[in-house]
């Protein structure tokens, strides 16, 4: 499939996902009135529902998905491991410990966000400090350090769940499975997305070469260590921004880059922007399904990303070259 | 552009593989590097290419210390064929070979017509023109080795450092590869390559570097150094000598403990 055609299709998917998100919800609004609200001509309840509830939620979902998909693609090439996803280095684990710790202490939403952010950033810093050696950053040491810390965080999360009162466990499980129902302030995630997208594009040409291995990349003029450090912090902070907004939404960061590669997109100058569009569109659609399938009850979106993603990837796998 | 070193010490803490090495690999010259497994051929080549720091001495490219080059600037002047490439490349053969143009790339998106043309020409030179849209991962070991040579040709540097360029290649493609390298030297490039077969060294290399692994390397014109005595000491086995001049080659007899 020509890349320009695929790019156009992904732009349509992204726009379509936002429209679908504005169209569906627990309150039924006819298509014409949703159009009217989007065009600014419908005031009142319809306009409020579309502009104050559904679109902020769609914006949050889109930013989260775009961040996770790009971070996944970046980490897969940094770690030279196709199984890498944004959470492989323990960032979501650190955020979960912080968030669940705050929940257990009975703190409010702001403290919970601060706990999640603190936990994520602490893991980013600890993994870097433990694995980095100037002049020789062994990527396998980085991966192992991250995996070990993620396992430690997993144990702490289990402990917190065990200690939590029964009434609080459901909220914790929602957070762990990924949940956008509390995500009403997507602006920081969009700022992170803009930064990650710009940096990713700046890295993209060199990332193509880094896929040949660090030594070969050096012989082709890539300053490997600064690139690796840049990619690590860009992907990590992008992941942290997504986790702060929507918890540990799984599968997007693993599925989306591979789906695009299976469609023949391997050049990171195309892959990263396409990851943003497909990841954002995919999570927006999944989130719309999460809040409408069992309405008024909301499902954790992380469950739906896996339920929608697994068959999609299994369908694409036989197409792989 | 000349690649030169003086007083070069190459090795690891506790083991010196080459001591006080002085070389001048000039434009138009083709050097063969020979030695037993573990004698330091790759380590010397990496040191000459600026991929590892020497234990002592220094390497100069075009009269400038090699460490003073910016990464892209160095890659435009000096190309390296590594022995192993443990990366995970998911793209097509054409996309792979185009990565050789990375040091010359100036646009964020896509490649220029010149880049595409050079990549196609490089694929044609290594007999892979018809496979350019195939995934790199589906190629055989020999085809992949030729693809790596094509990437280097697309890179188009002035100095070529080749670590076992003939590995995985059948006889015909070994011959074609050596003809390519000779053509590069004739076009004014400096070429140095690690070889195991003395026939290729005697036929295509005007200079050789013999690395016995004890620190005392021999470097000089092929006719003077590629002798039965030197090679028997180098490979620690008896050799039979056949042919003369550029057709000279050596076949092993009984191993010795010399």
mmCIF file of C-alpha atoms in Angstrom, chain A residues 19-31 33-34 44-50 53-54 288 291-298:
data_model
loop_
_atom_site.group_PDB
_atom_site.id
_atom_site.type_symbol
_atom_site.label_atom_id
_atom_site.label_comp_id
_atom_site.label_asym_id
_atom_site.label_seq_id
_atom_site.Cartn_x
_atom_site.Cartn_y
_atom_site.Cartn_z
ATOM 1 C CA UNK A 19 -16.412 12.567 15.358
ATOM 2 C CA UNK A 20 -17.617 9.130 16.492
ATOM 3 C CA UNK A 21 -16.576 10.035 20.021
ATOM 4 C CA UNK A 22 -18.616 13.246 19.817
ATOM 5 C CA UNK A 23 -21.581 11.321 18.368
ATOM 6 C CA UNK A 24 -21.979 8.533 20.913
ATOM 7 C CA UNK A 25 -22.564 8.619 24.628
ATOM 8 C CA UNK A 26 -25.076 7.833 27.304
ATOM 9 C CA UNK A 27 -27.292 10.665 25.998
ATOM 10 C CA UNK A 28 -28.492 10.163 22.437
ATOM 11 C CA UNK A 29 -27.924 13.199 20.195
ATOM 12 C CA UNK A 30 -28.835 12.974 16.492
ATOM 13 C CA UNK A 31 -26.017 13.351 13.968
ATOM 14 C CA UNK A 33 -27.296 18.233 16.097
ATOM 15 C CA UNK A 34 -23.779 16.918 16.766
ATOM 16 C CA UNK A 44 -27.580 24.616 25.156
ATOM 17 C CA UNK A 45 -27.336 21.056 26.393
ATOM 18 C CA UNK A 46 -26.198 19.510 23.099
ATOM 19 C CA UNK A 47 -23.354 21.978 22.770
ATOM 20 C CA UNK A 48 -22.352 21.478 26.402
ATOM 21 C CA UNK A 49 -22.353 17.676 26.094
ATOM 22 C CA UNK A 50 -20.315 17.742 22.905
ATOM 23 C CA UNK A 53 -17.822 16.307 27.994
ATOM 24 C CA UNK A 54 -17.246 14.319 24.838
ATOM 25 C CA UNK A 288 -15.952 5.565 22.919
ATOM 26 C CA UNK A 291 -18.182 4.439 27.746
ATOM 27 C CA UNK A 292 -21.123 3.407 25.536
ATOM 28 C CA UNK A 293 -21.241 -0.415 25.355
ATOM 29 C CA UNK A 294 -22.481 -0.816 28.956
ATOM 30 C CA UNK A 295 -23.758 2.740 29.409
ATOM 31 C CA UNK A 296 -24.266 4.293 31.840
ATOM 32 C CA UNK A 297 -21.565 2.052 33.349
ATOM 33 C CA UNK A 298 -18.085 2.649 31.936
#
